[in-house]
CSV table of C-alpha atoms and ligand atoms in Angstrom, one decimal:
chain,number,residue,atom,x,y,z
A,1294,ALA,CA,0.0,0.0,0.0
A,1295,LYS,CA,2.9,2.4,0.8
A,1296,ASN,CA,4.4,1.8,-2.7
A,1297,ALA,CA,1.0,2.2,-4.4
A,1298,ALA,CA,0.4,5.5,-2.5
A,1299,ALA,CA,3.8,6.9,-3.5
A,1300,LEU,CA,3.3,6.1,-7.1
A,1301,ALA,CA,-0.3,7.3,-7.1
A,1302,GLU,CA,0.8,10.7,-5.7
A,1303,LEU,CA,3.5,11.0,-8.4
A,1304,VAL,CA,1.1,10.1,-11.2
A,1305,ALA,CA,-1.5,12.6,-9.9
A,1306,LYS,CA,1.0,15.4,-9.5
A,1307,SER,CA,2.4,14.7,-13.0
A,1308,GLU,CA,-1.1,14.8,-14.5
A,1309,ARG,CA,-1.8,18.1,-12.7
A,1310,ASP,CA,1.5,20.0,-13.3
A,1311,GLY,CA,3.1,18.1,-16.2
A,1312,PRO,CA,4.9,16.3,-17.5
A,1313,LYS,CA,1.9,14.3,-18.5
A,1314,SER,CA,4.3,11.7,-20.0
A,1315,HIS,CA,5.0,10.7,-16.4
A,1316,GLY,CA,1.3,10.7,-15.4
A,1317,LEU,CA,-1.3,8.0,-16.1
A,1318,ALA,CA,0.5,6.9,-19.2
A,1319,MET,CA,3.1,5.3,-16.9
A,1320,LEU,CA,0.6,2.9,-15.2
A,1321,PRO,CA,1.1,0.0,-17.5
A,1322,ARG,CA,4.8,0.4,-17.1
A,1323,TYR,CA,4.6,0.3,-13.3
A,1324,ARG,CA,2.3,-2.7,-13.5
A,1325,GLN,CA,4.7,-4.5,-15.9
A,1326,SER,CA,7.6,-3.9,-13.5
A,1327,PHE,CA,5.8,-5.6,-10.6
A,1328,GLU,CA,4.2,-8.4,-12.6
A,1329,SER,CA,7.5,-9.3,-14.2
A,1330,GLY,CA,9.2,-9.5,-10.8
A,1331,TYR,CA,11.7,-6.7,-11.8
A,1332,ALA,CA,10.5,-4.2,-9.1
A,1333,ASN,CA,9.7,-5.1,-5.4
A,1334,PRO,CA,6.1,-4.0,-4.6
A,1335,ALA,CA,6.7,-4.3,-0.9
A,1336,ALA,CA,10.0,-2.4,-0.8
A,1337,SER,CA,11.3,-1.1,2.5
A,1338,PRO,CA,14.2,1.3,1.7
A,1339,GLN,CA,17.1,1.8,4.1
A,1340,ILE,CA,18.7,5.2,4.6
A,1341,THR,CA,22.1,5.4,6.3
A,1342,GLN,CA,24.2,8.3,7.3
A,1343,ILE,CA,27.7,7.4,6.0
A,1344,ALA,CA,29.5,10.7,6.5
A,1345,PRO,CA,28.8,13.9,8.4
A,1346,SER,CA,26.8,15.3,5.5
A,1347,VAL,CA,26.1,12.3,3.3
A,1348,LEU,CA,23.0,10.0,3.4
A,1349,ARG,CA,23.0,6.8,1.3
A,1350,GLY,CA,19.8,5.1,0.3
A,1351,ASP,CA,19.2,1.5,-0.6
A,1352,GLY,CA,15.8,1.4,-2.3
A,1353,ASP,CA,15.3,-2.3,-1.7
A,1354,ASN,CA,14.5,-2.7,-5.4
A,1355,GLY,CA,11.4,-0.5,-5.1
A,1356,TYR,CA,10.5,2.8,-6.6
A,1357,TYR,CA,12.7,5.7,-5.8
A,1358,GLN,CA,9.9,7.8,-4.3
A,1359,LEU,CA,9.7,5.7,-1.2
A,1360,ALA,CA,13.4,6.0,-0.4
A,1361,SER,CA,13.3,9.8,-1.1
A,1362,ALA,CA,10.3,10.3,1.1
A,1363,GLU,CA,12.2,8.6,4.0
A,1364,ALA,CA,15.4,10.5,3.3
A,1365,ARG,CA,13.8,14.0,3.0
A,1366,ALA,CA,13.5,15.0,6.7
A,1367,PRO,CA,17.1,13.9,7.7
A,1368,LEU,CA,18.4,15.5,4.5
A,1369,ILE,CA,16.8,18.8,5.3
A,1370,ALA,CA,18.0,18.6,9.0
A,1371,LEU,CA,21.6,17.8,7.9
A,1372,ALA,CA,21.6,20.7,5.3
A,1373,GLN,CA,20.3,23.1,7.9
A,1374,GLU,CA,23.0,21.9,10.4
A,1375,THR,CA,26.0,21.9,8.0
A,1376,GLY,CA,24.9,24.2,5.1
A,1377,LEU,CA,25.4,21.4,2.5
A,1378,ALA,CA,24.2,17.8,2.5
A,1379,GLY,CA,23.9,15.1,-0.1
A,1380,PHE,CA,21.7,12.0,-0.6
A,1381,THR,CA,22.5,9.2,-3.0
A,1382,CYS,CA,20.2,6.3,-3.8
A,1383,ALA,CA,20.7,3.0,-5.7
A,1384,ASN,CA,18.9,-0.3,-6.0
A,1385,CYS,CA,15.8,1.7,-6.8
A,1386,HIS,CA,13.5,2.1,-9.9
A,1387,HIS,CA,12.5,5.0,-12.2
A,1388,LEU,CA,12.6,8.4,-10.6
A,1389,ALA,CA,10.2,9.9,-13.2
A,1390,ALA,CA,10.0,13.7,-13.1
A,1391,LEU,CA,12.6,15.2,-10.8
A,1392,ARG,CA,10.6,18.4,-10.2
A,1393,PHE,CA,8.5,17.1,-7.2
A,1394,ASP,CA,11.5,15.9,-5.3
A,1395,THR,CA,13.5,19.1,-5.6
A,1396,GLU,CA,10.4,21.3,-5.0
A,1397,ALA,CA,9.9,19.7,-1.5
A,1398,LEU,CA,13.4,20.8,-0.4
A,1399,ALA,CA,12.9,24.3,-1.8
A,1400,GLU,CA,9.7,24.6,0.2
A,1401,ALA,CA,11.8,23.9,3.3
A,1402,GLY,CA,14.0,26.8,2.4
A,1403,LEU,CA,16.8,24.9,0.7
A,1404,ILE,CA,18.5,25.1,-2.7
A,1405,ALA,CA,18.3,21.6,-4.3
A,1406,ILE,CA,20.1,20.0,-7.3
A,1407,CYS,CA,19.1,16.5,-8.3
A,1408,VAL,CA,20.4,14.2,-11.1
A,1409,VAL,CA,19.6,10.7,-12.2
A,1410,ASN,CA,20.9,8.6,-15.1
A,1411,SER,CA,18.6,6.5,-17.2
A,1412,LEU,CA,18.6,4.0,-20.0
A,1413,ALA,CA,21.1,4.3,-22.8
A,1414,LEU,CA,19.3,6.3,-25.5
A,1415,SER,CA,21.6,9.1,-26.4
A,1416,GLY,CA,24.9,9.0,-28.3
A,1417,PRO,CA,27.8,11.3,-27.3
A,1418,HIS,CA,28.0,14.3,-29.7
A,1419,GLY,CA,29.5,13.1,-32.9
A,1420,GLY,CA,28.8,9.4,-32.2
A,1421,GLN,CA,26.0,7.0,-33.1
A,1422,LYS,CA,25.7,4.4,-30.4
A,1423,PRO,CA,23.8,5.5,-27.2
A,1424,VAL,CA,26.0,5.8,-24.1
A,1425,PHE,CA,23.9,8.0,-21.9
A,1426,GLY,CA,20.3,8.0,-20.8
A,1427,THR,CA,18.2,11.1,-21.4
A,1428,ASN,CA,19.9,11.9,-18.0
A,1429,PRO,CA,17.8,14.6,-16.5
A,1430,MET,CA,18.6,17.2,-13.8
A,1431,SER,CA,16.6,19.6,-11.6
A,1432,PHE,CA,17.3,22.8,-9.8
A,1433,ALA,CA,15.0,24.3,-7.1
A,1434,CYS,CA,15.3,27.4,-5.0
A,1435,PRO,CA,13.2,29.3,-2.5
A,1436,ARG,CA,11.6,32.5,-4.0
A,1437,PRO,CA,10.6,35.3,-1.6
A,1438,GLY,CA,6.8,35.5,-1.1
A,1439,ARG,CA,6.0,33.0,-3.9
A,1440,ALA,CA,6.2,29.3,-4.8
A,1441,PRO,CA,9.8,28.1,-5.2
A,1442,ILE,CA,11.7,28.3,-8.6
A,1443,VAL,CA,11.8,24.6,-9.9
A,1444,TRP,CA,13.0,23.5,-13.3
A,1445,ASP,CA,13.9,20.0,-14.5
A,1446,GLN,CA,14.8,18.8,-17.9
A,1447,SER,CA,16.4,15.9,-19.7
A,1448,SER,CA,19.8,16.3,-21.3
A,1449,SER,CA,18.4,15.1,-24.6
A,1450,VAL,CA,16.5,17.4,-26.9
A,1451,VAL,CA,13.2,15.6,-26.0
A,1452,ALA,CA,12.6,13.1,-23.1
A,1453,LEU,CA,11.8,9.6,-24.2
A,1454,MET,CA,8.3,9.5,-22.8
A,1455,ASP,CA,7.5,12.6,-25.0
A,1456,ILE,CA,8.9,10.9,-28.1
A,1457,LYS,CA,6.6,7.9,-27.3
A,1458,LEU,CA,3.6,10.1,-26.8
A,1459,ALA,CA,4.3,12.1,-30.0
A,1460,ALA,CA,4.8,8.8,-31.9
A,1461,GLN,CA,1.5,7.4,-30.5
A,1462,ARG,CA,-0.3,10.5,-31.7
A,1463,GLY,CA,1.4,10.5,-35.1
A,1464,GLU,CA,3.0,14.0,-34.3
A,1465,LYS,CA,6.3,15.4,-35.6
A,1466,LEU,CA,8.7,17.1,-33.2
A,1467,GLU,CA,9.4,20.8,-33.5
A,1468,ALA,CA,13.1,20.2,-34.1
A,1469,PRO,CA,15.2,17.1,-34.8
A,1470,GLY,CA,15.2,15.0,-31.6
A,1471,GLY,CA,16.9,11.8,-32.6
A,1472,LEU,CA,18.3,9.7,-35.4
A,1473,ASP,CA,16.4,7.7,-38.1
A,1474,ALA,CA,17.3,4.2,-39.2
A,1475,SER,CA,19.9,5.7,-41.6
A,1476,GLY,CA,21.6,7.7,-38.8
A,1477,ARG,CA,20.2,11.1,-39.9
A,1478,PRO,CA,18.6,13.6,-37.4
A,1479,THR,CA,14.9,13.7,-37.8
A,1480,THR,CA,11.7,15.2,-36.4
A,1481,ASP,CA,9.8,12.0,-37.1
A,1482,ALA,CA,8.9,10.8,-33.6
A,1483,ALA,CA,7.8,7.3,-34.8
A,1484,ALA,CA,11.2,6.8,-36.5
A,1485,ILE,CA,13.0,7.9,-33.3
A,1486,ASN,CA,10.9,5.5,-31.3
A,1487,ASP,CA,12.1,2.7,-33.6
A,1488,THR,CA,15.8,3.5,-33.4
A,1489,LEU,CA,15.7,4.7,-29.7
A,1490,SER,CA,18.6,6.9,-30.6
A,1491,LEU,CA,18.0,10.5,-29.2
A,1492,LEU,CA,20.1,13.6,-29.7
A,1493,PRO,CA,21.7,15.5,-26.8
A,1494,PHE,CA,20.4,19.0,-26.5
A,1495,ALA,CA,22.7,21.8,-27.7
A,1496,ALA,CA,25.2,19.3,-29.4
A,1497,HIS,CA,28.5,18.9,-27.4
A,1498,LYS,CA,27.2,21.0,-24.5
A,1499,GLY,CA,24.4,18.5,-23.9
A,1500,THR,CA,26.9,15.7,-24.0
A,1501,GLY,CA,28.9,17.4,-21.2
A,1502,ILE,CA,25.8,17.6,-19.0
A,1503,ALA,CA,24.8,14.1,-19.8
A,1504,LEU,CA,28.3,12.9,-18.8
A,1505,MET,CA,28.1,14.9,-15.5
A,1506,VAL,CA,24.7,13.3,-14.7
A,1507,GLU,CA,26.1,9.9,-15.5
A,1508,ILE,CA,29.0,10.3,-13.1
A,1509,LEU,CA,27.1,12.1,-10.3
A,1510,GLY,CA,24.1,9.8,-10.7
A,1511,ALA,CA,25.2,6.2,-11.6
A,1512,ALA,CA,28.9,6.3,-10.6
A,1513,LEU,CA,28.6,8.2,-7.4
A,1514,ALA,CA,25.4,6.5,-6.2
A,1515,GLY,CA,26.2,3.0,-7.4
A,1516,GLY,CA,23.3,2.8,-9.8
A,1517,ARG,CA,23.4,0.8,-13.0
A,1518,LEU,CA,25.1,2.6,-15.8
A,1519,SER,CA,22.8,3.7,-18.6
A,1520,THR,CA,24.5,1.1,-20.8
A,1521,GLN,CA,23.9,-1.8,-18.3
A,1522,THR,CA,20.6,-2.9,-19.5
A,1523,GLU,CA,21.0,-6.7,-19.6
A,1524,GLU,CA,19.0,-7.3,-16.4
A,1525,LYS,CA,16.2,-5.0,-17.6
A,1526,ALA,CA,16.1,-6.9,-21.0
A,1527,GLY,CA,15.9,-10.2,-19.1
A,1528,PHE,CA,12.7,-9.0,-17.4
A,1529,GLY,CA,11.3,-7.4,-20.6
A,1530,ALA,CA,11.3,-4.3,-18.3
A,1531,LEU,CA,10.8,-0.7,-19.4
A,1532,ASN,CA,13.1,1.0,-16.9
A,1533,VAL,CA,16.5,0.6,-15.4
A,1534,LYS,CA,17.8,0.8,-11.8
A,1535,PRO,CA,19.5,4.2,-12.0
A,1536,GLY,CA,21.6,6.1,-9.6
A,1537,VAL,CA,20.2,9.3,-8.0
A,1538,THR,CA,22.2,12.1,-6.4
A,1539,MET,CA,20.5,15.0,-4.6
A,1540,ILE,CA,22.5,17.9,-3.2
A,1541,ALA,CA,20.8,20.3,-0.7
A,1542,LEU,CA,22.2,23.7,0.3
A,1543,ASP,CA,20.9,25.9,3.0
A,1544,PRO,CA,21.3,29.5,1.7
A,1545,ALA,CA,21.1,30.8,5.3
A,1546,ARG,CA,24.4,29.1,6.0
A,1547,TRP,CA,26.4,30.5,3.1
A,1548,GLY,CA,27.1,33.9,4.4
A,1549,HIS,CA,25.2,36.2,2.0
A,1550,ASP,CA,22.3,38.0,3.9
A,1551,GLY,CA,21.1,39.4,0.5
A,1552,PHE,CA,20.4,36.0,-1.1
A,1553,ALA,CA,16.6,36.3,-1.1
A,1554,GLU,CA,16.7,39.8,-2.4
A,1555,ALA,CA,19.1,38.8,-5.1
A,1556,VAL,CA,16.8,35.9,-6.2
A,1557,ALA,CA,13.9,38.4,-6.3
A,1558,GLN,CA,15.9,40.7,-8.5
A,1559,ILE,CA,16.8,37.9,-11.0
A,1560,VAL,CA,13.2,36.8,-11.2
A,1561,GLU,CA,12.1,40.4,-11.8
A,1562,ALA,CA,14.5,40.9,-14.6
A,1563,ILE,CA,13.2,37.7,-16.4
A,1564,GLU,CA,9.6,38.7,-15.8
A,1565,ALA,CA,10.2,42.2,-17.2
A,1566,GLU,CA,10.8,40.5,-20.6
A,1567,PRO,CA,7.6,40.2,-22.6
A,1568,GLY,CA,7.2,36.6,-23.6
A,1569,ALA,CA,9.7,35.2,-21.1
A,1570,ARG,CA,8.9,33.2,-17.9
A,1571,VAL,CA,11.0,31.9,-15.0
A,1572,PRO,CA,11.8,28.3,-16.0
A,1573,GLY,CA,9.4,25.9,-14.4
A,1574,ASP,CA,6.7,28.5,-13.8
A,1575,GLY,CA,4.5,26.8,-16.4
A,1576,ARG,CA,3.8,24.2,-13.9
A,1577,LEU,CA,2.3,26.8,-11.5
A,1578,ALA,CA,-0.1,27.9,-14.2
A,1579,LYS,CA,-1.2,24.3,-14.9
A,1580,ARG,CA,-1.5,23.7,-11.1
A,1581,ALA,CA,-3.8,26.7,-10.6
A,1582,THR,CA,-6.0,25.7,-13.6
A,1583,ALA,CA,-6.3,22.1,-12.1
A,1584,GLU,CA,-7.1,23.4,-8.7
A,1585,ALA,CA,-9.9,25.5,-10.1
A,1586,GLY,CA,-11.4,23.1,-12.6
A,1587,GLY,CA,-9.9,19.5,-12.0
A,1588,ILE,CA,-7.3,17.7,-14.0
A,1589,PRO,CA,-8.2,17.0,-17.6
A,1590,VAL,CA,-7.4,13.5,-18.8
A,1591,ASP,CA,-7.2,12.4,-22.3
A,1592,ASP,CA,-10.2,10.1,-23.2
A,1593,ALA,CA,-8.0,7.8,-25.4
A,1594,LEU,CA,-5.5,7.4,-22.5
A,1595,LEU,CA,-8.3,6.5,-20.1
A,1596,LYS,CA,-9.7,3.9,-22.6
A,1597,SER,CA,-6.3,2.4,-23.1
A,1598,LEU,CA,-6.2,1.9,-19.3
A,1599,GLY,CA,-9.5,0.2,-19.3
A,1600,TYR,CA,-11.6,3.1,-17.9
A,1601,SER,CA,-14.4,5.0,-19.6
A,1602,ALA,CA,-14.5,8.8,-19.1
A,1603,LYS,CA,-17.8,8.3,-17.2
A,1604,SER,CA,-16.4,5.8,-14.7
A,1605,ALA,CA,-13.3,8.0,-14.2
A,1606,LYS,CA,-15.5,11.0,-13.3
A,1607,THR,CA,-17.5,9.1,-10.7
A,1608,GLY,CA,-14.9,6.5,-9.6
B,1060,LIG,P1,10.9,20.3,-21.1
B,1060,LIG,O1,11.8,20.6,-22.2
B,1060,LIG,O2,9.5,20.0,-21.3
B,1060,LIG,O3,11.0,21.4,-20.0
B,1060,LIG,C1,12.2,21.7,-19.4
B,1060,LIG,C2,12.1,22.7,-18.3
B,1060,LIG,O4,11.9,24.0,-19.0
B,1060,LIG,C3,10.8,22.6,-17.4
B,1060,LIG,O5,11.2,22.9,-16.2
B,1060,LIG,C4,9.8,23.6,-18.1
B,1060,LIG,O6,9.0,24.1,-17.1
B,1060,LIG,C5,10.8,24.7,-18.5
B,1060,LIG,N1,10.2,25.4,-19.7
B,1060,LIG,C6,9.6,24.9,-20.8
B,1060,LIG,N2,9.3,25.9,-21.7
B,1060,LIG,C7,9.8,27.0,-21.1
B,1060,LIG,C8,9.8,28.3,-21.5
B,1060,LIG,N3,9.2,28.8,-22.7
B,1060,LIG,N4,10.4,29.3,-20.8
B,1060,LIG,C9,10.9,28.9,-19.6
B,1060,LIG,N5,11.0,27.6,-19.1
B,1060,LIG,C10,10.4,26.7,-19.9
B,1060,LIG,O7,11.5,19.0,-20.3
B,1060,LIG,P2,12.1,17.6,-20.9
B,1060,LIG,O8,11.2,17.2,-22.0
B,1060,LIG,O9,13.5,17.7,-21.1
B,1060,LIG,O10,11.8,16.7,-19.6
B,1060,LIG,C11,10.5,16.3,-19.2
B,1060,LIG,C12,10.4,15.7,-17.9
B,1060,LIG,O11,10.8,14.4,-18.0
B,1060,LIG,C13,11.1,16.4,-16.8
B,1060,LIG,O12,10.2,16.4,-15.7
B,1060,LIG,C14,12.2,15.4,-16.4
B,1060,LIG,O13,12.6,15.4,-15.0
B,1060,LIG,C15,11.7,14.1,-16.8
B,1060,LIG,N6,12.7,13.1,-17.2
B,1060,LIG,C16,12.8,12.0,-16.4
B,1060,LIG,C17,13.7,11.0,-16.7
B,1060,LIG,C18,14.0,9.8,-15.8
B,1060,LIG,O14,14.7,8.9,-16.3
B,1060,LIG,N7,13.5,9.8,-14.6
B,1060,LIG,C19,14.5,11.1,-18.0
B,1060,LIG,C20,14.3,12.3,-18.7
B,1060,LIG,C21,13.4,13.2,-18.3
B,1060,LIG,P3,7.5,24.7,-17.3
B,1060,LIG,O15,7.1,24.3,-18.7
B,1060,LIG,O16,6.7,24.2,-16.2
B,1060,LIG,O17,7.8,26.2,-17.2
């Protein structure tokens, strides 16, 4: 029940704020991971303090959200005590969207940086064969008088789940997001879904970020490398057991009394630009709409999950 509640919360938040690709569309994948025996539905993660400012998590082969929920309070306490604390987690499954994890720390007054590696889908710039996952990262920071700044993004042009959704809907991408069967960059989501070879964002710069995430995520935490997919393949599974690293900083311990004011000024400068928004604030607009009028769910998606729109409204 604890596992189901953690995943249900993640799915609901993803449907509400985005990314929808990590919402209800993930349910069959979660089910597959339990039914195949790849993930432990009764996981009981262990969190151990292994250095004055470092917590290490063993996810007990369950989903990451359980371990992170257990680590959150001690991580916040350590960061407040020392100014800087870290949490790594391995032996866990799919982190999904990073934004909810970093947001919780920023709500407690901390700056948070989180990375996780994933399944090899993206070649290093100039190469063909995938070495990195879509290796996402997130940054969150308290913002005076308002909800925290929180952004998260993959290090590929487009996240895999969004390629899959676009392929299902027969949509083209706005810009080339992967390679087709002949190794050429393409906007054809279905072709990329066939090759599973995604492009890093911003060419060599994206490769640098993906490399950092692979090292800080998989290598530091002891997760499976993005290329180590044999076990996953054996279970016919759709995710890997990645490595996660979360770094939390308490700005109150870093010696600059004007931190909050400086953040407010940066935000003000962005918002003074017509057409610009603080990265991640799109989620707040979606959240406000959902709070006012409910969370819209795609009919076709509900049908594919075995629900009718009517039963979902009442059930
Ligand atoms: P997007 O490109 O959709 O968005 C990246 C960030 O930019 C978001 O914080 C978004 O927030 C913000 N943003 C988007 N448009 C603008 C704009 N016009 N101005 C300012 N900010 C903007 O993200 P990705 O497709 O790369 O990733 C999607 C999700 O998938 C993420 O949540 C990521 O954590 C997750 N992911 C998870 C993986 C895993 O293995 N666990 C692997 C890869 C990705 P907003 O629109 O709310 O403002």
